[in-house]
Coordinates of C-alpha atoms in Angstrom, one line a residue:
M1 CA 74.9 30.0 -16.1
H2 CA 73.8 27.8 -13.2
W3 CA 70.1 27.5 -12.7
L4 CA 69.8 28.2 -9.0
F5 CA 66.1 28.8 -8.5
I6 CA 65.7 29.1 -4.8
A7 CA 65.1 31.8 -2.3
S8 CA 66.1 31.2 1.3
A9 CA 62.9 31.8 3.4
A10 CA 60.5 31.6 0.5
L11 CA 60.0 27.8 0.2
S12 CA 56.8 26.9 1.9
L13 CA 55.2 23.9 3.4
F14 CA 52.0 24.8 1.9
L15 CA 49.4 24.9 2.5
P16 CA 47.6 27.0 1.4
S17 CA 50.8 28.0 -1.3
V18 CA 49.8 26.2 2.0
A19 CA 52.1 27.8 0.9
F20 CA 50.8 30.1 2.8
F21 CA 52.1 28.5 5.9
H22 CA 55.8 29.0 5.5
R23 CA 58.2 27.3 7.8
T24 CA 59.3 30.5 9.3
V25 CA 55.9 31.0 10.9
D26 CA 55.2 30.0 14.5
H27 CA 52.1 27.8 14.4
G28 CA 51.6 27.6 18.1
H29 CA 48.2 29.1 17.7
W30 CA 47.0 26.1 15.8
N31 CA 47.4 24.0 18.9
E32 CA 45.1 25.8 21.2
L33 CA 42.7 23.4 23.0
R34 CA 39.2 24.7 23.1
G35 CA 36.3 22.4 23.6
L36 CA 33.9 22.4 20.7
A37 CA 33.9 18.8 19.4
P38 CA 32.9 18.5 15.8
N39 CA 30.0 16.4 14.5
A40 CA 32.1 14.1 12.3
T41 CA 29.3 11.7 11.5
Y42 CA 26.7 14.2 10.3
N43 CA 24.5 12.9 7.5
A44 CA 24.1 15.7 4.9
S45 CA 20.7 14.3 3.8
E46 CA 19.3 15.2 7.2
A47 CA 20.2 18.8 6.9
K48 CA 17.6 21.4 7.4
K49 CA 16.4 23.1 4.3
T50 CA 16.8 26.5 5.9
S51 CA 19.0 27.5 8.7
P52 CA 20.3 30.7 10.4
P53 CA 23.6 32.0 9.3
L54 CA 26.7 30.5 10.9
V55 CA 28.6 33.6 11.9
I56 CA 32.3 32.9 11.8
D57 CA 33.9 36.3 12.3
T58 CA 32.8 39.8 12.9
F59 CA 36.3 40.8 14.1
Q60 CA 35.3 42.0 17.6
K61 CA 38.4 40.6 19.2
Q62 CA 42.0 40.6 18.2
T63 CA 42.8 37.0 18.8
H64 CA 39.6 35.1 18.5
N65 CA 36.6 34.9 16.2
D66 CA 32.9 34.6 16.9
L67 CA 33.2 30.8 17.3
G68 CA 35.8 31.3 20.1
F69 CA 38.7 30.1 18.1
W70 CA 41.9 31.7 16.8
H71 CA 42.1 34.1 14.0
G72 CA 45.2 35.8 12.8
S73 CA 47.9 36.4 10.1
G74 CA 50.8 34.4 8.8
E75 CA 54.0 35.1 6.8
N76 CA 54.5 38.5 8.4
L77 CA 51.3 39.9 7.0
S78 CA 50.7 43.4 8.5
I79 CA 47.3 43.9 9.9
Q80 CA 45.3 46.7 11.5
Y81 CA 42.5 46.0 14.0
G82 CA 39.5 48.2 14.5
P83 CA 36.1 47.8 16.0
G84 CA 34.4 45.3 13.8
F85 CA 37.0 45.0 11.1
I86 CA 40.5 43.8 10.3
R87 CA 42.6 45.4 7.6
L88 CA 45.1 43.3 5.7
L89 CA 48.2 45.1 4.2
P90 CA 49.7 42.4 1.9
T91 CA 53.0 42.5 0.2
D92 CA 53.4 38.9 -0.9
P93 CA 51.0 36.1 -2.1
D94 CA 52.2 33.7 0.6
Q95 CA 50.9 36.0 3.3
N96 CA 47.6 34.9 4.8
F97 CA 44.8 35.5 7.3
H98 CA 43.0 32.6 8.9
T99 CA 39.9 32.3 10.9
Q100 CA 39.4 28.9 12.4
F101 CA 36.5 26.6 13.0
D102 CA 38.4 24.6 15.5
S103 CA 42.0 24.9 16.8
N104 CA 42.5 21.2 17.5
A105 CA 40.0 18.7 16.3
C106 CA 38.2 18.2 12.9
Y107 CA 35.2 20.3 12.5
S108 CA 32.3 19.2 10.3
L109 CA 30.7 21.7 7.9
L110 CA 28.5 19.1 6.3
P111 CA 25.3 20.6 7.8
W112 CA 26.1 23.7 5.7
Y113 CA 27.5 22.0 2.6
N114 CA 24.8 23.3 0.2
E115 CA 25.1 26.9 1.6
Y116 CA 27.3 29.9 0.8
L117 CA 30.3 31.6 2.3
H118 CA 29.3 35.3 2.7
V119 CA 32.1 37.9 3.1
I120 CA 31.6 41.6 3.5
F121 CA 34.8 43.5 2.7
E122 CA 36.4 46.7 1.3
G123 CA 39.3 47.2 -1.0
T124 CA 40.8 45.1 -3.6
D125 CA 39.3 41.8 -4.7
Q126 CA 42.5 40.4 -6.1
F127 CA 43.0 37.6 -3.6
S128 CA 42.2 33.9 -3.1
V129 CA 39.7 32.4 -0.5
S130 CA 40.4 28.9 0.7
F131 CA 38.8 26.3 2.9
N132 CA 41.5 24.2 4.7
Q133 CA 41.0 20.7 5.9
H134 CA 42.6 18.8 8.7
N135 CA 45.0 15.8 8.2
D136 CA 43.7 12.2 8.3
E137 CA 44.3 11.8 12.0
C138 CA 42.7 15.1 13.0
N139 CA 45.8 15.7 15.0
P140 CA 47.6 19.1 14.8
K141 CA 50.8 17.4 15.9
R142 CA 50.9 15.3 12.8
R143 CA 52.0 16.4 9.3
P144 CA 50.7 17.9 7.3
F145 CA 48.8 20.4 9.4
P146 CA 46.7 21.8 8.2
G147 CA 46.1 19.2 5.5
V148 CA 45.2 20.4 2.0
A149 CA 43.0 23.4 0.8
D150 CA 40.9 24.3 -2.1
S151 CA 40.8 27.9 -3.3
V152 CA 38.7 30.2 -5.4
Q153 CA 39.5 33.6 -6.8
A154 CA 37.6 36.3 -5.0
D155 CA 36.8 38.6 -7.9
R156 CA 34.7 36.0 -9.6
Y157 CA 32.2 36.1 -6.7
V158 CA 31.9 39.8 -6.0
V159 CA 28.4 41.4 -6.0
Y160 CA 28.7 44.6 -8.0
P161 CA 25.8 46.9 -7.3
D162 CA 24.1 48.8 -10.1
T163 CA 25.2 52.3 -9.2
E164 CA 22.6 54.0 -11.4
A165 CA 19.8 52.0 -9.7
N166 CA 21.2 53.2 -6.4
G167 CA 21.1 56.8 -7.4
E168 CA 24.9 57.1 -7.7
D169 CA 26.7 59.0 -10.5
V170 CA 29.8 57.0 -11.6
D171 CA 32.3 57.7 -14.3
W172 CA 33.8 54.5 -15.6
D173 CA 37.4 53.8 -16.6
D174 CA 37.8 51.4 -19.4
D175 CA 41.6 51.0 -19.0
D176 CA 42.6 47.4 -18.5
D177 CA 46.3 47.8 -18.3
D178 CA 46.5 46.2 -14.9
D179 CA 43.7 43.7 -15.2
D180 CA 44.7 40.1 -14.9
D181 CA 42.0 38.4 -17.0
C182 CA 41.2 40.6 -20.0
D183 CA 44.3 41.6 -21.9
D184 CA 43.5 42.1 -25.5
D185 CA 45.4 39.1 -26.7
D186 CA 43.6 36.9 -24.2
E187 CA 40.0 38.1 -24.9
D188 CA 39.2 35.1 -27.2
M189 CA 40.8 32.7 -24.8
H190 CA 38.8 34.0 -21.9
A191 CA 35.6 35.0 -23.7
D192 CA 33.3 32.5 -22.2
T193 CA 34.6 33.0 -18.7
W194 CA 34.3 36.8 -19.0
K195 CA 30.8 36.7 -20.5
K196 CA 29.7 34.7 -17.5
K197 CA 31.6 36.7 -15.0
H198 CA 30.7 40.2 -16.2
K199 CA 27.3 39.7 -17.8
H200 CA 25.8 41.9 -15.1
R201 CA 28.3 44.7 -15.7
K202 CA 28.7 47.4 -18.4
W203 CA 31.4 46.2 -20.8
K204 CA 33.5 47.9 -23.4
G205 CA 36.7 45.9 -23.7
G206 CA 38.5 46.2 -20.3
R207 CA 37.4 45.7 -16.7
R208 CA 35.1 48.6 -15.9
R209 CA 35.7 50.3 -12.6
P210 CA 35.0 53.7 -11.1
I211 CA 37.7 56.3 -11.7
K212 CA 39.5 57.3 -8.6
G213 CA 39.6 60.9 -7.5
L214 CA 36.2 61.9 -8.7
P215 CA 34.4 65.0 -7.6
K216 CA 32.3 64.9 -4.5
G217 CA 29.1 63.0 -5.0
H218 CA 30.6 60.4 -7.3
A219 CA 30.6 56.9 -6.0
K220 CA 34.0 55.1 -5.6
I221 CA 33.0 51.4 -5.6
P222 CA 36.4 50.0 -4.7
G223 CA 36.5 52.0 -1.6
G224 CA 33.0 51.0 -0.5
R225 CA 31.8 47.8 1.1
R226 CA 31.2 44.8 -1.2
E227 CA 30.1 41.3 -0.8
L228 CA 31.2 37.8 -1.8
Y229 CA 28.9 34.9 -2.1
I230 CA 30.7 31.6 -2.7
P231 CA 29.0 28.2 -2.8
L232 CA 30.7 25.8 -0.4
T233 CA 30.3 23.2 -3.1
H234 CA 33.0 25.1 -5.0
F235 CA 35.6 24.0 -2.5
D236 CA 36.8 20.5 -3.1
I237 CA 37.8 19.4 0.4
D238 CA 36.5 16.9 3.0
F239 CA 33.9 18.9 4.9
N240 CA 34.0 16.5 7.8
R241 CA 37.6 17.7 8.5
V242 CA 37.6 21.5 8.2
V243 CA 40.1 23.7 10.0
S244 CA 39.7 27.2 8.8
V245 CA 38.8 29.7 6.1
S246 CA 41.6 31.9 4.9
F247 CA 42.4 34.8 2.7
H248 CA 45.7 34.8 0.7
G249 CA 47.2 34.7 -2.8
F250 CA 47.4 38.5 -2.9
Y251 CA 48.8 39.8 -6.2
T252 CA 48.5 43.5 -5.3
K253 CA 49.7 45.5 -2.4
E254 CA 46.3 47.2 -2.1
P255 CA 44.7 46.7 1.4
I256 CA 41.7 44.5 2.1
T257 CA 39.4 45.2 5.0
L258 CA 37.3 42.3 6.2
H259 CA 34.1 43.1 8.1
H260 CA 32.0 40.0 8.3
V261 CA 32.5 36.3 7.5
E262 CA 29.6 33.9 7.7
I263 CA 27.9 31.0 6.1
V264 CA 24.3 31.7 4.8
P265 CA 21.6 29.5 3.4
D266 CA 21.0 31.5 0.2
V267 CA 22.1 34.4 -2.0
P268 CA 20.2 37.5 -2.9
M269 CA 17.7 37.3 -5.7
P270 CA 18.9 39.0 -8.8
S271 CA 17.7 42.6 -8.9
Q272 CA 18.5 46.0 -10.5
E273 CA 20.1 47.0 -7.2
N274 CA 22.6 44.2 -7.2
G275 CA 23.3 44.4 -10.9
H276 CA 21.3 41.2 -11.5
Y277 CA 23.9 39.2 -9.8
R278 CA 24.3 35.6 -10.8
L279 CA 26.7 33.1 -9.2
P280 CA 29.6 32.0 -11.5
G281 CA 30.3 28.4 -12.1
K282 CA 33.1 26.5 -10.5
L283 CA 36.2 26.6 -12.6
P284 CA 38.4 23.5 -13.0
S285 CA 41.2 23.5 -10.5
G286 CA 44.4 21.6 -9.9
R287 CA 44.5 19.1 -7.1
L288 CA 46.9 20.0 -4.3
V289 CA 48.8 17.2 -2.6
L290 CA 51.1 17.3 0.4
R291 CA 51.5 13.6 1.2
C292 CA 51.5 10.1 -0.4
S293 CA 48.3 8.1 -0.2
R294 CA 49.8 4.6 -0.8
P295 CA 50.3 2.8 2.5
N296 CA 53.9 2.7 3.7
S297 CA 55.2 4.8 0.8
F298 CA 57.6 7.7 0.8
A299 CA 58.6 10.0 -2.1
F300 CA 61.3 12.5 -2.7
G301 CA 60.5 15.5 -4.8
I302 CA 63.9 16.9 -5.9
D303 CA 63.9 20.4 -7.4
D304 CA 66.5 21.8 -9.7
G305 CA 70.0 22.4 -8.5
Q306 CA 73.5 23.0 -9.8
P307 CA 74.6 21.0 -12.9
Q308 CA 78.0 20.0 -11.4
F309 CA 76.2 17.9 -8.7
S310 CA 73.8 16.1 -11.1
Q311 CA 76.1 13.0 -11.6
Q312 CA 76.7 12.7 -7.9
V313 CA 72.9 12.6 -7.3
M314 CA 72.5 10.0 -10.1
R315 CA 75.2 7.8 -8.6
I316 CA 73.6 7.9 -5.1
L317 CA 70.1 7.0 -6.4
D318 CA 71.7 4.1 -8.4
E319 CA 73.5 2.8 -5.4
Q320 CA 70.5 3.1 -3.2
D321 CA 68.3 1.6 -5.9
V322 CA 65.5 4.1 -5.4
R323 CA 63.3 6.1 -7.8
V324 CA 62.4 9.7 -7.2
T325 CA 60.6 12.6 -8.9
F326 CA 62.6 15.6 -10.3
F327 CA 60.8 18.9 -10.7
V328 CA 62.5 20.7 -13.6
V329 CA 62.6 24.4 -14.5
G330 CA 62.1 24.8 -18.3
A331 CA 64.8 27.5 -18.7
G332 CA 67.4 25.2 -17.4
L333 CA 66.7 22.7 -20.2
R334 CA 67.2 25.5 -22.7
D335 CA 70.6 26.3 -21.4
R336 CA 72.9 23.9 -23.2
S337 CA 75.8 24.7 -20.9
S338 CA 73.9 23.1 -18.0
N339 CA 73.6 19.7 -19.7
F340 CA 70.3 19.3 -17.9
T341 CA 68.5 17.9 -20.9
E342 CA 70.9 15.0 -21.2
F343 CA 70.9 14.4 -17.5
Y344 CA 67.1 14.2 -17.3
K345 CA 66.9 12.1 -20.4
E346 CA 69.2 9.6 -18.5
M347 CA 67.0 9.8 -15.4
L348 CA 63.9 9.0 -17.4
K349 CA 65.6 5.9 -18.8
K350 CA 66.5 4.8 -15.3
G351 CA 62.8 5.0 -14.3
H352 CA 62.7 8.3 -12.5
Q353 CA 59.8 10.7 -12.9
V354 CA 60.4 14.2 -14.4
A355 CA 57.8 16.8 -13.7
L356 CA 57.1 20.5 -14.2
H357 CA 58.4 23.4 -12.1
S358 CA 57.5 26.4 -14.3
N359 CA 59.6 28.0 -17.0
T360 CA 61.7 30.6 -15.1
H361 CA 60.8 29.9 -11.5
P362 CA 58.9 33.1 -10.4
K363 CA 56.5 33.2 -7.5
M364 CA 53.7 32.6 -10.0
E365 CA 50.8 33.7 -7.8
S366 CA 52.4 37.2 -7.6
L367 CA 52.4 37.7 -11.3
R368 CA 50.0 40.5 -12.3
T369 CA 48.3 39.0 -15.3
L370 CA 47.0 35.6 -16.3
R371 CA 49.0 36.0 -19.5
E372 CA 52.2 35.9 -17.4
I373 CA 51.0 32.8 -15.5
D374 CA 50.0 31.1 -18.7
D375 CA 53.3 31.8 -20.3
E376 CA 55.2 30.1 -17.4
I377 CA 53.0 27.0 -17.9
I378 CA 52.9 26.9 -21.7
Q379 CA 56.6 27.4 -22.2
A380 CA 57.4 24.7 -19.6
V381 CA 55.1 22.2 -21.2
E382 CA 56.6 23.0 -24.7
I383 CA 60.2 22.6 -23.6
F384 CA 59.3 19.2 -22.0
K385 CA 57.9 18.1 -25.3
D386 CA 60.7 19.5 -27.4
Q387 CA 63.7 18.5 -25.3
L388 CA 62.5 15.5 -23.3
N389 CA 59.6 14.2 -25.5
I390 CA 57.4 13.8 -22.5
K391 CA 54.2 15.3 -21.0
S392 CA 53.6 15.7 -17.3
S393 CA 50.5 16.4 -15.2
Y394 CA 52.6 17.0 -12.1
F395 CA 53.6 20.5 -11.2
R396 CA 55.6 21.8 -8.2
P397 CA 54.9 25.6 -7.8
P398 CA 58.0 27.6 -7.3
F399 CA 58.6 28.4 -3.6
G400 CA 55.5 26.3 -2.9
T401 CA 53.3 29.3 -3.5
V402 CA 49.7 28.3 -4.4
G403 CA 46.6 30.4 -5.0
A404 CA 43.4 30.1 -7.0
R405 CA 44.7 31.7 -10.2
L406 CA 47.7 29.3 -10.5
R407 CA 45.5 26.3 -9.8
Q408 CA 42.9 27.3 -12.3
E409 CA 45.3 28.2 -15.1
L410 CA 47.1 24.8 -14.6
A411 CA 43.8 23.1 -15.1
R412 CA 43.3 25.0 -18.4
Y413 CA 46.5 23.7 -19.9
I414 CA 47.1 20.4 -18.2
P415 CA 44.4 17.7 -17.8
N416 CA 43.7 16.9 -14.2
P417 CA 47.0 18.4 -12.8
Y418 CA 48.6 17.4 -9.6
I419 CA 50.0 20.4 -7.7
V420 CA 52.7 18.9 -5.5
N421 CA 54.0 20.5 -2.3
W422 CA 55.3 18.5 0.6
S423 CA 55.0 17.3 4.2
V424 CA 58.7 16.8 4.9
D425 CA 61.1 19.7 4.3
V426 CA 64.9 19.1 4.4
E427 CA 65.3 22.9 5.0
D428 CA 68.4 22.9 2.8
W429 CA 67.4 26.5 1.9
L430 CA 67.9 27.4 5.5
W431 CA 70.8 25.4 6.7
A432 CA 73.0 24.1 3.8
N433 CA 75.2 27.2 3.7
T434 CA 75.6 27.7 7.4
S435 CA 78.0 26.5 10.1
T436 CA 75.3 23.9 11.2
P437 CA 74.4 22.0 8.0
E438 CA 73.5 19.0 10.1
K439 CA 70.3 20.7 10.9
Q440 CA 69.1 19.5 7.5
L441 CA 69.1 16.0 9.0
E442 CA 67.3 17.1 12.1
A443 CA 64.6 18.8 9.9
F444 CA 64.2 15.6 7.8
Y445 CA 63.9 13.4 10.9
R446 CA 61.5 15.7 12.5
G447 CA 59.2 15.8 9.4
V448 CA 59.2 12.0 9.1
D449 CA 58.7 11.4 12.8
S450 CA 55.7 13.7 12.6
G451 CA 54.0 11.7 9.9
G452 CA 55.2 13.4 6.7
N453 CA 55.9 11.1 3.7
L454 CA 56.5 13.5 0.8
A455 CA 59.8 15.4 0.8
V456 CA 61.2 18.5 -0.8
M457 CA 64.9 19.0 -1.3
H458 CA 67.4 20.4 -3.9
Y459 CA 70.8 19.5 -5.1
L460 CA 72.3 23.0 -4.7
N461 CA 74.8 22.4 -2.0
P462 CA 77.3 19.6 -1.3
T463 CA 76.1 19.2 2.2
T464 CA 72.6 18.4 1.1
I465 CA 73.8 15.8 -1.4
A466 CA 76.1 14.3 1.3
Y467 CA 73.1 13.8 3.5
L468 CA 70.9 12.2 0.8
P469 CA 72.1 8.6 1.5
E470 CA 71.3 9.1 5.1
F471 CA 67.8 10.4 4.2
I472 CA 67.2 7.3 2.2
R473 CA 68.6 4.9 4.9
H474 CA 66.4 6.5 7.5
I475 CA 63.3 6.0 5.4
K476 CA 64.1 2.4 4.6
N477 CA 64.9 1.6 8.3
A478 CA 61.5 3.1 9.2
G479 CA 59.8 0.5 7.0
Y480 CA 58.8 2.8 4.2
R481 CA 59.1 2.0 0.5
I482 CA 60.6 4.8 -1.6
M483 CA 59.0 5.5 -4.9
R484 CA 58.1 8.2 -7.4
I485 CA 55.4 10.7 -6.5
D486 CA 53.0 9.4 -9.1
Q487 CA 53.4 5.9 -7.7
C488 CA 53.0 7.0 -4.1
L489 CA 49.8 8.8 -5.1
E490 CA 48.5 5.6 -6.7
D491 CA 48.1 7.3 -10.0
V492 CA 46.7 4.7 -12.5
S493 CA 49.0 6.1 -15.2
A494 CA 52.1 5.6 -13.1
P495 CA 54.4 2.7 -13.9
P496 CA 53.9 -0.4 -11.8
L497 CA 56.2 -0.8 -8.7

């Protein structure tokens, strides 16, 4: 069996798992020029102790938010507009809805840094919320754009009203079959998190929720309006360089209706009416990277491919005298017929980096339960130890899909994980098997010329491998030094150059 873990249009540039900005999306809306210059030198210590809400979006217009900048969907997310709301109809975790603070320049949110993102919504809470930062140059024509993001899981921040206190009669369903955090086998593992998360709710084993289809007069909380309060301090980005807030990482096809997005100075006091709501703590989260930080560096992240091409790749790298990072799917190492274990052992001896790429290469943010996500991580870590005798804190998410659950689960099992996507895409997934494979070269040149310095490619097709020497020559001629990803990120644990 060959381990061909790739889907044509699914590989993403991230961002937001960007990847919630896939390459098939037209990003022309990001380049609108509108005139609100950000305050990039704001001193947070001078911030007012109280301030009126910063209203971002009340969805009064189809193309622009209350700040006058673009809002809209990506990755073919279906949406329905109405007066004062937007309904999202997701089918994939890469789909996203963004509402921007600025369409061109960096926007500073430092005046609001100690405040809270407040979202009024209806429907499922099974999605991620992200703040997205600009690139270093605050230039939308330079890659990556947007820069990186940090994400939180929406359901941890929902205010659940006490229905009895509000005079509502609710029958509760204790079934947890489709719950992502509280499978019976995981209860001990997640006990502390769940105690904090649900201490304001009635609890008898599973996630408690109103039963659908109740007689008239019974409240149906999932269909009613709810609120999120998320401290901005829970988003680890540069708040001098904010681009947008976004909603993505959907792992259900249930709709979400957004009514109001704003930043407010405080949260409601705990009361019987709001179920004695308390803000949850920030969970540890993996660090998302899209580019190298070391000056004049460039790194190739090469994902799994076909075993029959492995020796050819090795020979090219030897001849060019460069070191790269391989992202390896665990299941391929278990398949003895692939000979991948011996290949990657040899690459390790030659000084290349070998890093994690899941166990079976699913789009992990789409998995229903945390148990499934954990299994992909744990089995990959174990096979690396058993077959290669190494540990890795570097992880490339399959298809580039990144959301809050994956980031948080990686941080549970891997100390200080790096989640590595890219700023240069060879687009082999798109062009390698066509009549115009040379477009892979064009895509590579375009990404490098736009400032990208961390590439993604595969060794799935002879045309891609044939272009690899030209990729390397182009980078050397441009004055970059090619190195492993841990080296280009200046990781202190990386081997010296």
